[in-house]
XYZ file of C-alpha atoms in Angstrom:
400
model
C -2.558 0.643 20.897
C -1.217 -1.839 18.368
C -4.602 -2.678 16.890
C -3.456 -4.142 13.617
C -0.589 -6.466 14.573
C -0.710 -9.894 12.993
C 1.376 -12.913 13.900
C 3.770 -13.853 11.116
C 6.002 -16.812 11.984
C 9.358 -17.076 10.258
C 9.253 -19.238 7.158
C 5.477 -19.649 7.193
C 3.474 -19.823 3.958
C 0.234 -17.840 4.260
C -2.966 -18.850 2.574
C -4.843 -21.519 4.525
C -8.252 -20.502 5.746
C -7.512 -21.192 9.418
C -4.284 -19.220 9.408
C -5.850 -16.342 7.513
C -8.704 -16.284 10.012
C -6.184 -16.091 12.842
C -4.465 -13.205 11.103
C -7.755 -11.376 10.775
C -8.589 -11.974 14.425
C -5.267 -10.555 15.558
C -5.631 -7.638 13.209
C -9.010 -6.722 14.638
C -8.525 -7.380 18.311
C -5.131 -5.896 18.926
C -2.249 -7.168 20.986
C -3.677 -7.537 24.462
C -3.127 -11.286 24.085
C 0.590 -10.581 23.828
C 0.785 -9.048 27.262
C -0.651 -5.529 26.953
C -3.359 -4.169 29.248
C -4.437 -1.334 26.969
C -8.009 -0.994 25.797
C -8.794 -0.673 22.126
C -9.426 2.962 21.273
C -12.817 3.702 19.749
C -12.763 5.264 16.265
C -13.473 8.991 16.249
C -16.996 10.048 15.336
C -17.235 11.889 12.037
C -17.290 15.647 12.579
C -19.851 17.963 11.021
C -18.460 20.439 8.515
C -19.391 22.592 5.532
C -18.032 21.047 2.320
C -15.968 23.336 0.109
C -15.575 20.775 -2.680
C -18.155 18.867 -4.691
C -16.747 15.382 -5.015
C -19.039 13.117 -7.030
C -18.942 9.458 -7.953
C -18.241 9.073 -11.668
C -18.788 5.317 -11.793
C -18.352 2.121 -9.794
C -17.894 -1.570 -10.556
C -18.169 -4.816 -8.641
C -14.863 -6.686 -8.947
C -15.612 -9.871 -7.027
C -16.049 -11.360 -3.583
C -15.264 -9.467 -0.400
C -11.882 -9.736 1.323
C -12.933 -7.723 4.371
C -10.327 -7.730 7.163
C -7.741 -9.835 5.301
C -5.390 -6.836 4.928
C -4.588 -7.590 1.299
C -2.573 -5.392 -1.036
C -5.093 -5.227 -3.873
C -4.679 -1.854 -5.532
C -5.628 0.056 -8.666
C -3.095 0.282 -11.490
C -3.279 2.324 -14.678
C -1.498 2.986 -17.951
C -3.136 6.408 -18.210
C -6.247 5.438 -20.167
C -7.182 2.076 -18.665
C -7.441 1.079 -15.005
C -6.779 -2.447 -13.777
C -8.052 -3.976 -10.546
C -8.343 -7.389 -8.936
C -10.432 -9.219 -6.341
C -9.441 -11.858 -3.810
C -11.616 -14.456 -5.555
C -9.231 -14.433 -8.522
C -10.819 -11.978 -10.922
C -8.733 -9.362 -12.714
C -10.439 -6.730 -14.852
C -9.618 -3.758 -17.054
C -11.864 -0.691 -17.397
C -11.850 2.483 -19.424
C -10.639 5.126 -16.981
C -13.059 7.749 -18.260
C -16.312 5.837 -18.734
C -15.832 2.725 -16.615
C -16.620 0.446 -19.568
C -15.126 -2.979 -18.981
C -12.559 -4.056 -21.558
C -11.969 -7.559 -20.242
C -12.307 -9.893 -17.265
C -9.946 -12.745 -16.417
C -10.755 -15.421 -13.819
C -7.449 -16.743 -12.495
C -9.147 -19.031 -9.913
C -6.516 -18.027 -7.354
C -6.820 -16.172 -4.012
C -5.258 -12.927 -5.196
C -3.555 -10.806 -2.552
C -1.168 -8.356 -4.264
C -1.348 -6.105 -7.316
C -2.083 -5.550 -10.051
C 0.923 -3.771 -11.524
C 1.377 -2.823 -15.168
C 4.254 -2.052 -17.528
C 4.837 -2.588 -21.242
C 1.419 -4.141 -21.872
C 1.832 -6.735 -19.104
C -0.353 -6.872 -15.975
C 0.962 -8.859 -12.997
C -0.800 -10.040 -9.826
C 0.231 -12.237 -6.889
C -1.689 -14.686 -4.720
C -1.931 -15.845 -1.120
C -0.605 -19.215 -2.284
C 2.590 -17.732 -3.683
C 1.532 -17.601 -7.331
C 2.592 -14.830 -9.706
C 0.505 -14.424 -12.864
C 1.225 -12.275 -15.917
C -1.668 -11.207 -18.158
C -1.859 -9.317 -21.419
C -2.999 -5.744 -20.776
C -4.950 -5.567 -24.042
C -7.235 -8.589 -23.652
C -6.375 -10.302 -20.356
C -5.079 -13.571 -21.771
C -2.519 -15.307 -19.570
C 1.142 -15.121 -20.572
C 2.499 -17.236 -17.749
C 2.175 -18.146 -14.094
C 4.861 -19.277 -11.693
C 5.284 -20.055 -8.009
C 7.363 -18.119 -5.502
C 8.177 -19.212 -1.965
C 5.284 -17.627 -0.028
C 2.338 -15.223 -0.064
C 2.575 -12.044 -2.120
C 1.241 -9.148 -0.038
C 2.470 -6.229 -2.120
C 2.037 -5.087 -5.682
C 4.964 -6.252 -7.838
C 7.273 -3.742 -9.515
C 7.810 -4.079 -13.262
C 10.434 -3.015 -15.768
C 10.642 -3.879 -19.461
C 12.700 -6.958 -18.526
C 11.810 -8.192 -15.061
C 9.067 -8.537 -12.471
C 10.090 -7.841 -8.867
C 8.061 -9.595 -6.174
C 8.215 -9.282 -2.370
C 7.119 -12.328 -0.406
C 6.196 -12.612 3.261
C 9.156 -14.899 4.032
C 11.584 -12.016 3.499
C 12.479 -12.546 -0.148
C 12.730 -10.136 -3.055
C 12.498 -12.186 -6.245
C 13.282 -11.043 -9.791
C 11.431 -12.912 -12.555
C 11.892 -12.698 -16.311
C 8.919 -10.720 -17.618
C 8.715 -12.895 -20.742
C 8.329 -16.316 -19.140
C 8.343 -15.937 -15.343
C 11.638 -17.745 -14.835
C 13.703 -16.709 -11.817
C 16.556 -14.312 -12.564
C 17.783 -13.768 -9.009
C 16.550 -13.451 -5.454
C 17.742 -12.074 -2.141
C 16.476 -12.882 1.328
C 16.427 -10.931 4.568
C 15.784 -12.384 8.002
C 12.179 -12.286 9.214
C 11.338 -11.698 12.895
C 9.220 -14.350 14.590
C 6.473 -11.757 14.951
C 5.743 -9.076 12.385
C 2.938 -6.822 11.200
C 0.936 -8.400 8.392
C 1.970 -6.952 5.054
C 5.069 -6.221 3.009
C 6.320 -3.074 1.341
C 6.262 -3.031 -2.427
C 9.603 -2.667 -4.229
C 10.305 0.539 -6.152
C 12.397 0.716 -9.318
C 14.645 3.758 -9.707
C 16.900 3.750 -12.757
C 19.038 0.607 -12.650
C 18.178 -0.153 -9.031
C 15.308 -1.494 -6.971
C 14.706 -0.240 -3.433
C 12.878 -2.392 -0.919
C 12.035 -2.413 2.792
C 11.850 -5.478 5.016
C 10.256 -6.739 8.228
C 13.576 -6.594 10.091
C 13.703 -2.800 9.698
C 16.214 -2.794 6.845
C 15.976 -0.695 3.697
C 18.171 -1.739 0.787
C 18.947 -0.944 -2.841
C 19.866 -3.720 -5.273
C 21.220 -3.816 -8.805
C 18.397 -4.746 -11.171
C 20.561 -6.965 -13.360
C 21.924 -9.350 -10.730
C 20.548 -8.415 -7.300
C 23.898 -7.269 -5.938
C 23.669 -4.893 -2.979
C 24.193 -1.217 -3.778
C 23.527 -0.082 -0.222
C 21.562 -1.165 2.799
C 20.750 0.428 6.121
C 19.095 -0.700 9.332
C 16.590 2.099 9.297
C 14.377 0.907 12.117
C 16.331 -1.086 14.748
C 14.061 -3.223 16.965
C 13.865 -2.021 20.552
C 11.886 -2.939 23.642
C 11.371 -5.871 25.977
C 8.551 -7.766 24.279
C 8.245 -9.087 20.742
C 5.407 -6.665 20.099
C 7.536 -3.749 21.297
C 10.313 -4.880 18.950
C 8.178 -4.836 15.801
C 9.884 -2.578 13.267
C 8.480 -3.557 9.871
C 8.852 -1.399 6.784
C 5.510 -2.260 5.179
C 4.458 1.109 3.810
C 5.104 2.124 0.218
C 8.397 3.853 -0.497
C 8.191 7.223 -2.249
C 10.866 8.679 -4.513
C 11.081 12.312 -5.597
C 14.134 13.402 -7.561
C 17.238 12.243 -5.706
C 15.442 11.569 -2.425
C 13.813 8.442 -0.988
C 11.101 8.669 1.678
C 10.150 5.743 3.876
C 8.296 5.170 7.136
C 8.326 2.173 9.451
C 6.128 0.737 12.157
C 7.246 1.830 15.646
C 10.176 3.539 13.976
C 10.541 6.747 12.035
C 9.809 8.684 8.881
C 13.090 9.198 7.045
C 14.499 10.893 3.969
C 17.528 9.286 2.315
C 19.854 10.059 -0.569
C 18.996 7.708 -3.405
C 22.594 7.128 -4.519
C 24.107 6.244 -1.159
C 21.307 5.538 1.296
C 22.600 8.292 3.555
C 19.916 9.522 5.950
C 19.142 13.199 5.302
C 16.654 13.638 8.120
C 14.403 11.557 10.325
C 11.301 12.130 12.454
C 9.852 9.819 15.092
C 6.586 8.843 13.420
C 5.169 5.317 13.330
C 3.028 4.162 10.422
C 1.864 0.909 8.901
C -0.350 2.618 6.293
C 2.197 4.808 4.564
C 2.957 8.164 3.057
C 1.975 10.357 0.138
C 4.110 13.005 -1.485
C 3.755 15.998 -3.773
C 6.327 18.532 -4.941
C 6.593 20.330 -1.602
C 5.170 18.132 1.128
C 5.011 14.673 2.626
C 1.786 13.358 4.115
C 1.834 10.466 6.567
C -0.958 8.436 8.157
C 0.161 7.655 11.694
C -0.768 4.449 13.456
C -3.349 6.344 15.517
C -4.812 7.714 12.249
C -3.618 11.271 12.758
C -2.752 12.731 9.354
C 0.407 14.850 9.328
C 1.885 17.094 6.640
C 5.630 17.788 6.674
C 7.975 19.734 4.451
C 9.721 17.392 2.059
C 13.127 19.043 2.340
C 13.482 19.292 6.111
C 10.721 17.177 7.639
C 9.230 20.169 9.435
C 5.630 19.626 10.551
C 3.227 21.929 8.693
C -0.109 20.756 10.027
C -1.741 17.872 11.852
C -5.303 16.600 11.459
C -6.648 14.479 14.325
C -10.337 14.301 13.421
C -9.963 10.719 12.109
C -8.240 9.254 15.159
C -8.356 5.447 15.225
C -10.406 5.222 12.036
C -7.583 3.096 10.579
C -6.933 5.395 7.635
C -5.157 4.410 4.441
C -2.006 5.972 3.111
C -2.710 9.508 1.846
C -2.926 10.403 -1.836
C -2.453 13.966 -3.149
C -5.304 14.987 -5.478
C -5.070 18.460 -6.976
C -4.708 20.871 -4.065
C -6.070 18.262 -1.646
C -4.875 15.109 0.057
C -7.213 12.116 0.366
C -7.402 9.153 2.757
C -9.839 6.262 3.111
C -10.949 4.686 6.385
C -12.244 1.477 7.974
C -15.882 2.338 7.256
C -15.513 3.041 3.546
C -15.339 6.836 3.772
C -12.963 8.979 1.731
C -11.876 12.276 3.286
C -10.538 15.276 1.356
C -8.261 17.730 3.214
C -6.707 20.965 2.016
C -3.068 20.090 1.306
C -1.857 23.500 2.493
C -3.837 23.789 5.738
C -5.254 20.371 6.647
C -8.827 21.696 6.722
C -11.508 19.116 5.880
C -12.989 19.903 2.452
C -15.310 17.009 1.623
C -16.291 13.474 2.530
C -17.853 10.729 0.420
C -18.563 7.076 1.064
C -17.359 4.312 -1.217
C -19.697 1.588 -0.047
C -19.472 0.387 3.541
C -16.299 -1.715 3.485
C -12.807 -0.859 4.644
C -10.412 0.996 2.359
C -7.023 -0.573 3.051
C -4.868 0.611 0.148
C -4.171 4.157 -0.988
C -6.347 5.679 -3.722
C -4.827 6.249 -7.165
C -5.150 9.458 -9.175
C -5.243 9.216 -12.968
C -5.573 12.549 -14.728
C -8.421 14.219 -12.786
C -10.081 11.075 -11.441
C -9.474 9.359 -8.105
C -9.834 5.574 -8.059
C -10.146 3.385 -4.985
C -10.798 -0.291 -4.306
C -12.561 -1.424 -1.142
C -12.076 -4.632 0.790
C -15.608 -5.462 -0.299
C -14.385 -6.063 -3.845
C -15.629 -2.832 -5.414
C -13.891 -0.231 -7.577
C -14.978 3.422 -7.412
C -14.085 6.458 -9.513
C -14.572 9.983 -8.122
C -14.192 13.419 -9.690
C -14.176 16.953 -8.336
C -17.210 18.762 -9.760
C -16.557 22.001 -7.865
C -17.140 25.011 -10.156
C -13.829 26.697 -10.936
C -14.907 29.964 -9.323
C -15.540 28.090 -6.045
C -12.353 26.026 -5.924
């Protein structure tokens, strides 16, 4: 059941209250209005289990107003000692990663929808109105703000020279990190109907890799935006527009010389970073995304099954179906575990080697849309309710 599809008309600027409400309605009610007769599947009940970890909340902070059901790309970013987070009501804040002490708070007065991202003492966020704002990482003062062509629904990617921004109208825009001026842009075609969201660009050496709503994955030269390679990774297929959805919205992962990407109603694929050659592919559909460690890939399927596969060959290692239809986030490796959030604010820890449930904690009662972030030995997560949580494993070493 396509329970999260949102209408996304070609060339449309997102941000008005009515249109955002329509997006939320489509996201929640599924695609029966587009011709399907399927019933919405009920989320799985939480299973009883004996915890083998002792995950405890270290601290939590209120970031701002709730953005429940808007499917925003508000994430946690970190420079290793400080964590940065944002709320839809325009607030951006920096906290000490260890203690949670707030360093600064900036009120941008914009409906933030993507980011933050950090590099070289600059923090960047994007808005539903198509604004991109650069702040100083030390004290939060504003360096610059500029307008791009449409809503920013992914965290930007930063280098020492440029800011790379994906917009919902199919553009990848490179901005000068010093003043926000446009350096170059490219544009891919956008289907008349697409899943709400965009994949964030990933910088690898002198290239940036990005996925698009038309199922294409491409690598571009950072200096001028020239195409290094591109591939139609997820060709649309089917009779209806819903059947033909093939967005690459999930985060791209890079390990060594390999690129890993998953698409909606498409496949999980491994590609060679230099050429874009497909190394292997598996028929797995995901809008949430993937996590990766040294040996394995972890993918949250559209039905909220969590699957572990070998990174080198794509061989399935285990499958966990206890969270079916709980609309889980992309998985995040954490020590010897892998963690996902769900629609009801729960975080679930699974053994990375076996898939066995190890612990469960609740981060408030609001949906967790974006993947948690691990900094040192702390796991950070933002909820759609505008809250930031930090969790640590307090399991005695002789029990772990």
